[in-house]
Structure formats: structure tokens, C-alpha cells
XYZ file of N, CA, C and O in Angstrom:
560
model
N 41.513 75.558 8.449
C 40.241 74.995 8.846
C 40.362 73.476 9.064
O 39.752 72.989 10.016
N 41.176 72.606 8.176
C 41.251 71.194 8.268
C 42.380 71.093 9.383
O 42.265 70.100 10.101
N 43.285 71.804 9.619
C 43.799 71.628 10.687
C 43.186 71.491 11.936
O 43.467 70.604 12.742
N 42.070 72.657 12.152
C 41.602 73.029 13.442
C 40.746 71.925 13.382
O 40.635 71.527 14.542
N 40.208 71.357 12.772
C 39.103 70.023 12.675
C 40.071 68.861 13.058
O 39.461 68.216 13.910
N 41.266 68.294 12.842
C 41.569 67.483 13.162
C 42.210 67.676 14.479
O 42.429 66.805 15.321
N 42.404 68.586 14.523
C 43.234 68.790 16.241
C 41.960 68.947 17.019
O 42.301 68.417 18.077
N 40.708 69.329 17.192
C 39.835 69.237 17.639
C 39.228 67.365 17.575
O 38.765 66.811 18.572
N 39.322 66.924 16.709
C 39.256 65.370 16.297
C 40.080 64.630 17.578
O 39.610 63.965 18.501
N 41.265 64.935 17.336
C 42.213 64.261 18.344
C 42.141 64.564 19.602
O 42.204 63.689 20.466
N 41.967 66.144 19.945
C 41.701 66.156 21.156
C 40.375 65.645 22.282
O 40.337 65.475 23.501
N 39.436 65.521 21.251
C 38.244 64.781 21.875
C 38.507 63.228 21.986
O 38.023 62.636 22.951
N 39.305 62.489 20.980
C 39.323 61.011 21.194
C 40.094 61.082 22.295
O 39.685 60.470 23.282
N 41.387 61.842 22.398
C 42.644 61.920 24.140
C 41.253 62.014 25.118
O 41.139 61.005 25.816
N 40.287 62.913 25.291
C 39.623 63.042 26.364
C 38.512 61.723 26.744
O 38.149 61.125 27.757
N 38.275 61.692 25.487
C 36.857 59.713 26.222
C 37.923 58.773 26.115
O 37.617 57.744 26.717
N 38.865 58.721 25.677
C 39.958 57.344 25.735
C 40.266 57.443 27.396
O 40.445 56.397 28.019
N 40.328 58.999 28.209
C 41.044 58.745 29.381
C 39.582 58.550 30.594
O 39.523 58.301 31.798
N 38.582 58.808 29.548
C 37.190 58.588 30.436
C 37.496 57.572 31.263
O 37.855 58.027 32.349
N 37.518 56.088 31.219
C 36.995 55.080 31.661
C 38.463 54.822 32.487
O 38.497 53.641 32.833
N 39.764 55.605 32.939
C 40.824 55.304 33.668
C 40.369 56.326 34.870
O 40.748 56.164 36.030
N 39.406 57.530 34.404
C 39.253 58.780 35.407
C 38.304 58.288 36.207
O 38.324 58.649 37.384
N 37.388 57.467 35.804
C 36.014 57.090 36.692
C 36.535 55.913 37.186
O 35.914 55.615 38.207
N 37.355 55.146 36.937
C 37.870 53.941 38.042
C 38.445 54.590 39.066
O 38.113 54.308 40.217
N 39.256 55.418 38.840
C 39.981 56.406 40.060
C 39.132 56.871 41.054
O 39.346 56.812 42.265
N 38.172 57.330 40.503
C 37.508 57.955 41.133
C 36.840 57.562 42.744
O 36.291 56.500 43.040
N 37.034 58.561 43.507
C 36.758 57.834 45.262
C 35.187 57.835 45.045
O 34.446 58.623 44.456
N 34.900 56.391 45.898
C 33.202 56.433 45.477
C 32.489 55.461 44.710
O 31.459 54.812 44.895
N 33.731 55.591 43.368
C 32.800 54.626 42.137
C 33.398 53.245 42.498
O 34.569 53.137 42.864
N 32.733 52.415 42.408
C 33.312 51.061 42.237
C 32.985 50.151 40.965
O 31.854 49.794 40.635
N 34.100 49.860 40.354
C 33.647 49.007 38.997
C 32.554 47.780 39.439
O 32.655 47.312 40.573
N 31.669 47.350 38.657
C 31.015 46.402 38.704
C 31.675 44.580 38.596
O 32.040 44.117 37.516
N 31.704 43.972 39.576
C 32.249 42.951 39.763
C 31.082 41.614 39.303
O 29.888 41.867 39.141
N 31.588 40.365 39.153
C 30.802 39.267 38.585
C 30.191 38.638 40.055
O 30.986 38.261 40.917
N 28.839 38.562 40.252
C 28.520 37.967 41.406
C 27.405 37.393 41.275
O 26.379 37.936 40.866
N 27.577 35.775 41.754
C 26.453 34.956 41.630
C 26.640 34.251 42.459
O 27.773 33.870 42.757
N 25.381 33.820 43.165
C 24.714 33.239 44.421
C 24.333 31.402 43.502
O 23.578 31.131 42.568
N 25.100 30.678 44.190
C 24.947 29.379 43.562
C 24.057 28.540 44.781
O 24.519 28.728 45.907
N 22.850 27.642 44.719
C 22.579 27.256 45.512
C 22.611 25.522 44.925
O 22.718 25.115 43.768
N 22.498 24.878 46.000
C 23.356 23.288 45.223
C 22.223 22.663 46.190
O 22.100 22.952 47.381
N 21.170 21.476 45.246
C 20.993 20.373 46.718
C 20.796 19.017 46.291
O 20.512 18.764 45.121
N 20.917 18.205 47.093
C 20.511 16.674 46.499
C 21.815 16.032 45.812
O 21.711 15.060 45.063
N 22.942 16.582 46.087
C 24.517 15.763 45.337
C 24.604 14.403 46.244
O 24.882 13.340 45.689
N 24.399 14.451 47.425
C 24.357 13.343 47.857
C 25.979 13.482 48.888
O 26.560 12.537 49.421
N 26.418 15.026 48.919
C 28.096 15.111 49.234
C 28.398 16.677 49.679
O 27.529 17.505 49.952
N 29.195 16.798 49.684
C 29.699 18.301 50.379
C 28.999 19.576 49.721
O 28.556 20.625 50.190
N 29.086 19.047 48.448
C 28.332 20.299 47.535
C 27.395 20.894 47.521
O 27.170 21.778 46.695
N 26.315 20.409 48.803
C 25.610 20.630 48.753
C 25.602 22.002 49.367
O 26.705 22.097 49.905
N 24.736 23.440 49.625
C 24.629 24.114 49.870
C 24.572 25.678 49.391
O 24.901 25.750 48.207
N 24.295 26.787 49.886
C 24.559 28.273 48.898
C 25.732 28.503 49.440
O 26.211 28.142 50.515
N 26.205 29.239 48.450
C 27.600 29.841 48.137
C 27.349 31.166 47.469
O 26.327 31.463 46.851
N 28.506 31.999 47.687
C 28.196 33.522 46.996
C 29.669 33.081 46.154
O 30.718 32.875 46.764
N 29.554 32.989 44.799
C 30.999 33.628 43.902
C 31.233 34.669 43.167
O 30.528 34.958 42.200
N 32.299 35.378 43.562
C 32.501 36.326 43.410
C 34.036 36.525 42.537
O 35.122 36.263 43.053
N 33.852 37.069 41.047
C 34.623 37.077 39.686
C 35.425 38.810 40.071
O 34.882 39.729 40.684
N 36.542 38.797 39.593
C 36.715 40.429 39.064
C 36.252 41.245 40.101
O 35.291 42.005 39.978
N 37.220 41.041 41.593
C 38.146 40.235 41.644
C 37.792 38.805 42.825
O 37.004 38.728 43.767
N 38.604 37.982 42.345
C 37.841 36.428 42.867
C 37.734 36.407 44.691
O 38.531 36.744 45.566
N 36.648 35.964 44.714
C 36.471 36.011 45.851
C 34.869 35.115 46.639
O 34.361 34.155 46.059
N 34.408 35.563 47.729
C 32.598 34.886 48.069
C 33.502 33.463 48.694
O 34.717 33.275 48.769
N 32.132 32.445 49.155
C 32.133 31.559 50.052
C 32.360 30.430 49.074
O 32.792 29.463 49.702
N 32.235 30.160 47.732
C 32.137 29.512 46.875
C 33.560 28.530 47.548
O 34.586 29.081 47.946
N 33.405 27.395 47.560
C 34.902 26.176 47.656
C 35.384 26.463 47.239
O 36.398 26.883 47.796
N 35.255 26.616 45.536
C 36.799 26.513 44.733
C 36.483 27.713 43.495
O 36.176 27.662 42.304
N 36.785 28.975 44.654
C 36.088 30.113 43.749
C 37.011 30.705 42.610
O 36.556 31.457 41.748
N 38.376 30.308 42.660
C 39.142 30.578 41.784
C 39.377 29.697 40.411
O 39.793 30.061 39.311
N 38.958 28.405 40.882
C 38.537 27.139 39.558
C 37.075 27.826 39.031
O 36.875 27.973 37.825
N 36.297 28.143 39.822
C 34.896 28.704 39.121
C 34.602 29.657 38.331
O 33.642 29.790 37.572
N 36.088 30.774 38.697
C 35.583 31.862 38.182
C 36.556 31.663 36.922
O 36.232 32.330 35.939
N 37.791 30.787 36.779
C 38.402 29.891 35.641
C 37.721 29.427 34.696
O 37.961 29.518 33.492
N 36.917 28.955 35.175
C 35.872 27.811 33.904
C 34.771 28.795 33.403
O 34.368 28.791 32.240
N 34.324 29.625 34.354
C 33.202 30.598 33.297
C 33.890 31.480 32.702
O 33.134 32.108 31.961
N 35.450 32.039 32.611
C 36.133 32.491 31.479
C 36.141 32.325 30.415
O 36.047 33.058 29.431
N 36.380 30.251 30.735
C 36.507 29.445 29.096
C 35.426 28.969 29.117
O 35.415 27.882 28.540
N 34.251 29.337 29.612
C 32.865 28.975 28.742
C 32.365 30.418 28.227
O 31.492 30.353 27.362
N 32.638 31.286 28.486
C 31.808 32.453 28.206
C 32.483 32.943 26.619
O 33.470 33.631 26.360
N 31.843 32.505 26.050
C 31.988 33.210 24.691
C 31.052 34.399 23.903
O 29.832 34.548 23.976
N 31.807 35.001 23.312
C 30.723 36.024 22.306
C 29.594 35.712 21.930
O 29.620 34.720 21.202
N 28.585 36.133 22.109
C 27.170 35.548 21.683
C 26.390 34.350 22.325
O 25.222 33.995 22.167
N 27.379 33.846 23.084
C 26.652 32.277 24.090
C 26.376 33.311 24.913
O 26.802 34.466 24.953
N 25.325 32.506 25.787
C 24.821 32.542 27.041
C 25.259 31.466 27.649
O 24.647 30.438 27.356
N 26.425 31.332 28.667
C 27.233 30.278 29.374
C 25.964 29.138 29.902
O 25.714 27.942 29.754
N 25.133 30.792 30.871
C 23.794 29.740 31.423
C 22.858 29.536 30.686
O 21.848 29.988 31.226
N 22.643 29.107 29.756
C 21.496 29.196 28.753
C 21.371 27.839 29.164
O 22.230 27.114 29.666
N 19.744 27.504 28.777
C 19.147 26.500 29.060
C 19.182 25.483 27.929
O 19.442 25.990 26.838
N 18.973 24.108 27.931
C 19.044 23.155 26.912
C 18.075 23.412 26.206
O 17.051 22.926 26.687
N 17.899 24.003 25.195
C 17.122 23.975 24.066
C 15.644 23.010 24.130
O 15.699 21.798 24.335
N 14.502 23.654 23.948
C 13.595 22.739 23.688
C 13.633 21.473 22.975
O 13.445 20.312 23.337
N 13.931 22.015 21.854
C 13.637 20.763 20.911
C 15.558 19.904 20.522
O 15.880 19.606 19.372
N 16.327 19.724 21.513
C 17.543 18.973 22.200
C 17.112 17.235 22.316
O 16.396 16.667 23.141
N 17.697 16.814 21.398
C 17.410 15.155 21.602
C 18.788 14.541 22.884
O 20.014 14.538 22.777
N 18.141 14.217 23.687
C 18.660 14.006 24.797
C 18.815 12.223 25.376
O 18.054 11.340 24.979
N 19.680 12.047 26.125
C 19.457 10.542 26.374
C 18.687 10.364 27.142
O 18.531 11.340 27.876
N 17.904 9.299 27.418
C 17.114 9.084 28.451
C 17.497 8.266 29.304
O 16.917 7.195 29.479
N 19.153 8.863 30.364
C 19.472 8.591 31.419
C 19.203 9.414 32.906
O 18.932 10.609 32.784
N 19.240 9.040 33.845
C 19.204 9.796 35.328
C 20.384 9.883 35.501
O 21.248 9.045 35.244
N 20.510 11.090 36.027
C 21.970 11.568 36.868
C 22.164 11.696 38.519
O 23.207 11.954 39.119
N 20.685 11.404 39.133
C 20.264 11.803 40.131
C 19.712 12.841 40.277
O 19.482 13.581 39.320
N 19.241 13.243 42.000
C 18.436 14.299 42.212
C 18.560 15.740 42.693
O 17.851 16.532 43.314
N 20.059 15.730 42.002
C 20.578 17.258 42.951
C 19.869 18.140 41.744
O 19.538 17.729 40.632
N 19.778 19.042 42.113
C 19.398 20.340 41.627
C 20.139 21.034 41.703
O 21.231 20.664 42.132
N 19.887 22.684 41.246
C 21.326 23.598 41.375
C 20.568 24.752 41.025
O 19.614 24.415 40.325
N 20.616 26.163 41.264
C 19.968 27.504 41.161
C 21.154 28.670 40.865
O 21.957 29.213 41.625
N 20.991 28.760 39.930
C 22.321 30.353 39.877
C 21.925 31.619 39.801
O 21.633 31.981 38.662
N 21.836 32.300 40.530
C 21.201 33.935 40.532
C 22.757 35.095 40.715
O 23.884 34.906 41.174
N 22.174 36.100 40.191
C 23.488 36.929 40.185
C 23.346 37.628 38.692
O 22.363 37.776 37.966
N 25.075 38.085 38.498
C 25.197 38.717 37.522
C 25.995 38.640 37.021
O 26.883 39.207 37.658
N 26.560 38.027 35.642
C 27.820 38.017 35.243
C 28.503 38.624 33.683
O 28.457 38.288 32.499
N 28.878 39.264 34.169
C 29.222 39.883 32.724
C 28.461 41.093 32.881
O 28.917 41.763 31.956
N 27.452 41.932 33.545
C 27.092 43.053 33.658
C 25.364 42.873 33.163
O 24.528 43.703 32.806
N 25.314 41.278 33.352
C 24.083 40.629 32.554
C 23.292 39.752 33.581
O 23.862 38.710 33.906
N 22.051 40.008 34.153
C 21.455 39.322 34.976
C 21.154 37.692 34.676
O 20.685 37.265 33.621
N 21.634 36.664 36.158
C 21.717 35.157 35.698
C 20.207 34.637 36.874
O 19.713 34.829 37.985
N 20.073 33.987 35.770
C 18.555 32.963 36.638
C 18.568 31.818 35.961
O 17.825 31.697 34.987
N 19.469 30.715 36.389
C 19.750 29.345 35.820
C 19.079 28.271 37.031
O 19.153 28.399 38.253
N 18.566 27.438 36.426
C 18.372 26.248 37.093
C 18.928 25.189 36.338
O 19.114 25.197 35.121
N 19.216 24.153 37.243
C 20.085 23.184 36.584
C 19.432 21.778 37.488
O 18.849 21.913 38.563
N 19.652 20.521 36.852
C 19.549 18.952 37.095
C 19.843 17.909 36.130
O 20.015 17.947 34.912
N 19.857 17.084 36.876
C 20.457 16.218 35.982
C 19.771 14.751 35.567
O 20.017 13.565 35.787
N 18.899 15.419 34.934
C 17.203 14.217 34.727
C 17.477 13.535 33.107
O 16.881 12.761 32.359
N 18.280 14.037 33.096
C 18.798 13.467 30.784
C 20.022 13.914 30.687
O 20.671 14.671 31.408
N 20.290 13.310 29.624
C 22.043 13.138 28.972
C 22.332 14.955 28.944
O 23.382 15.437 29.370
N 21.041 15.913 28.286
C 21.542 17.070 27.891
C 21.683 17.491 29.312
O 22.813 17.959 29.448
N 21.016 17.523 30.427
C 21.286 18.402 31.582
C 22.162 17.744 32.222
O 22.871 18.526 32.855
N 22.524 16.439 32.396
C 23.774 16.165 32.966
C 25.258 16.862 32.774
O 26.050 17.348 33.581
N 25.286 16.626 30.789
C 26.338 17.414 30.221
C 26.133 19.138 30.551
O 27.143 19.841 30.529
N 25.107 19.611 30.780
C 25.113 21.016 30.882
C 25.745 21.478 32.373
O 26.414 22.490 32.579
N 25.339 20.432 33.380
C 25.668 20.866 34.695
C 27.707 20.136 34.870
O 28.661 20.795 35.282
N 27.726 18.860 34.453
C 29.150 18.822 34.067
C 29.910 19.827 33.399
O 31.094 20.030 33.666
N 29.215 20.518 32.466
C 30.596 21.610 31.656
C 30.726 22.937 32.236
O 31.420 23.866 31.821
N 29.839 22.893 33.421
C 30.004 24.053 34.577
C 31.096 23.797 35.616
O 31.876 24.567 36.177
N 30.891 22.355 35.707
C 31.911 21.935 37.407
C 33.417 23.168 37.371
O 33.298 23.746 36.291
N 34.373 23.590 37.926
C 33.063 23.842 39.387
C 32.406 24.588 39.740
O 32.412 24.464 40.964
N 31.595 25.582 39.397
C 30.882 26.022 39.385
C 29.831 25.387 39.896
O 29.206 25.859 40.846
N 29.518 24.231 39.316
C 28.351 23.112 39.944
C 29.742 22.072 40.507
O 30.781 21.848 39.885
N 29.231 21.420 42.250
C 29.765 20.505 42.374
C 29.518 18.804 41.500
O 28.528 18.167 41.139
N 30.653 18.640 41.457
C 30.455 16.629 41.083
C 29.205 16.058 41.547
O 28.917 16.095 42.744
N 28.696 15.708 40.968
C 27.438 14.880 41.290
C 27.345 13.271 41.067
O 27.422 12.892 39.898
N 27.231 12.569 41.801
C 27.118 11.120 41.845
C 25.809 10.826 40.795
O 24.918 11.619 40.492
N 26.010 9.267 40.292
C 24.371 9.067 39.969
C 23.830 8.393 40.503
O 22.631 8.241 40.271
């Protein structure tokens, strides 16, 4: 009886372990790829404009889509939200960065993105800097 329970045990983990190699194969399915629509304005420089980037595997209109899809690797950690917004209550400097703006829509990580970004205080300057490139260089 403890035999037939564990060989039944094992043979079910062999069958969902090979799940997720059978449905990539599969003609039809396509794995879900990282794709976000970056829109850029007011840099004052090339950056300005929409771009599609496209992660896994790299690709879209994005300039430097292989540095972009680089840097949201090493920002994306367990439990962050890469695009998360500066915190309400964030003591911030009270410098200008200028007037570009920036919009990120898409999906990354299998997780819907709706970021806006500028650079009106120390915290959103640093937030849109620890994206570059993702966000182009911005003058002040």
C-alpha cells in the first residue's frame, strides 16, 4: 500500500514538473513576454517621444532596448514595485529638474504598469534617474 502511494506520489510530481515544458511547445501558445509602451516629453533632446519595449525576448522601438530591459532586471526585486510611486509622506528636496514628463503603460512581470514620472523634486528626479534607460537623460 505505501509503495503504491509513493509511486503514485512520484508519478504525479514527473507529470506537472513536465507541465510547463509541454505548454511552451505547444503550437499556438505563446509565453507571455514583458511589454511596455514608454511615452517621454519635454527632455528638451532626442528622448523625447513613444517607444514600445519589449523584455523576454528584447526587442520594440525603444533606443536602447537592451540597456532597458538590463536595468529593470536590477531594479526589479521581490516585493518592490520597480514603478511604484514616491511615497506620500517622502521628504524631498525642493529642486526642479525640468519639464519632461514620462508615462509607462504595459506589463511587466505578468503585472499591469501605469507609471507617471517628472522631475519637479529631489524624490522624482532620483526616481526617473534610477530608471535611465528606460527614461531618457534629462537636462535641468
Amino acid at each position: 500500500m505505501l509503495r503504491r502511494l509513493v509511486l503514485t506520489a512520484v508519478a504525479s510530481a514527473a507529470a506537472l514538473s513536465a507541465l510547463p515544458a509541454a505548454a511552451q511547445a505547444a503550437p499556438g501558445i505563446v509565453a507571455p513576454s514583458d511589454r511596455l509602451t514608454v511615452t517621454v516629453e519635454g527632455t528638451g533632446g532626442a528622448g523625447d517621444g513613444t517607444y514600445v519595449l519589449e523584455c523576454h525576448p528584447t526587442g520594440g522601438t525603444h533606443p536602447d532596448a537592451a540597456g532597458a530591459c538590463a536595468r529593470l532586471e536590477e531594479v526589479t526585486v521581490y516585493g518592490r514595485d520597480p514603478f511604484a510611486p514616491v511615497p506620500a509622506d517622502a521628504m524631498c528636496t525642493m529642486q526642479y529638474g525640468g519639464p519632461a514628463t514620462a508615462h509607462i503603460t504595459g506589463t511587466w512581470q505578468g503585472r499591469p504598469v501605469d507609471a507617471t514620472y517628472d522631475r519637479s523634486n529631489g524624490c522624482e528626479i532620483s526616481r526617473w534617474d534610477g530608471l535611465a534607460p528606460v527614461l531618457p537623460a534629462a537636462g535641468s
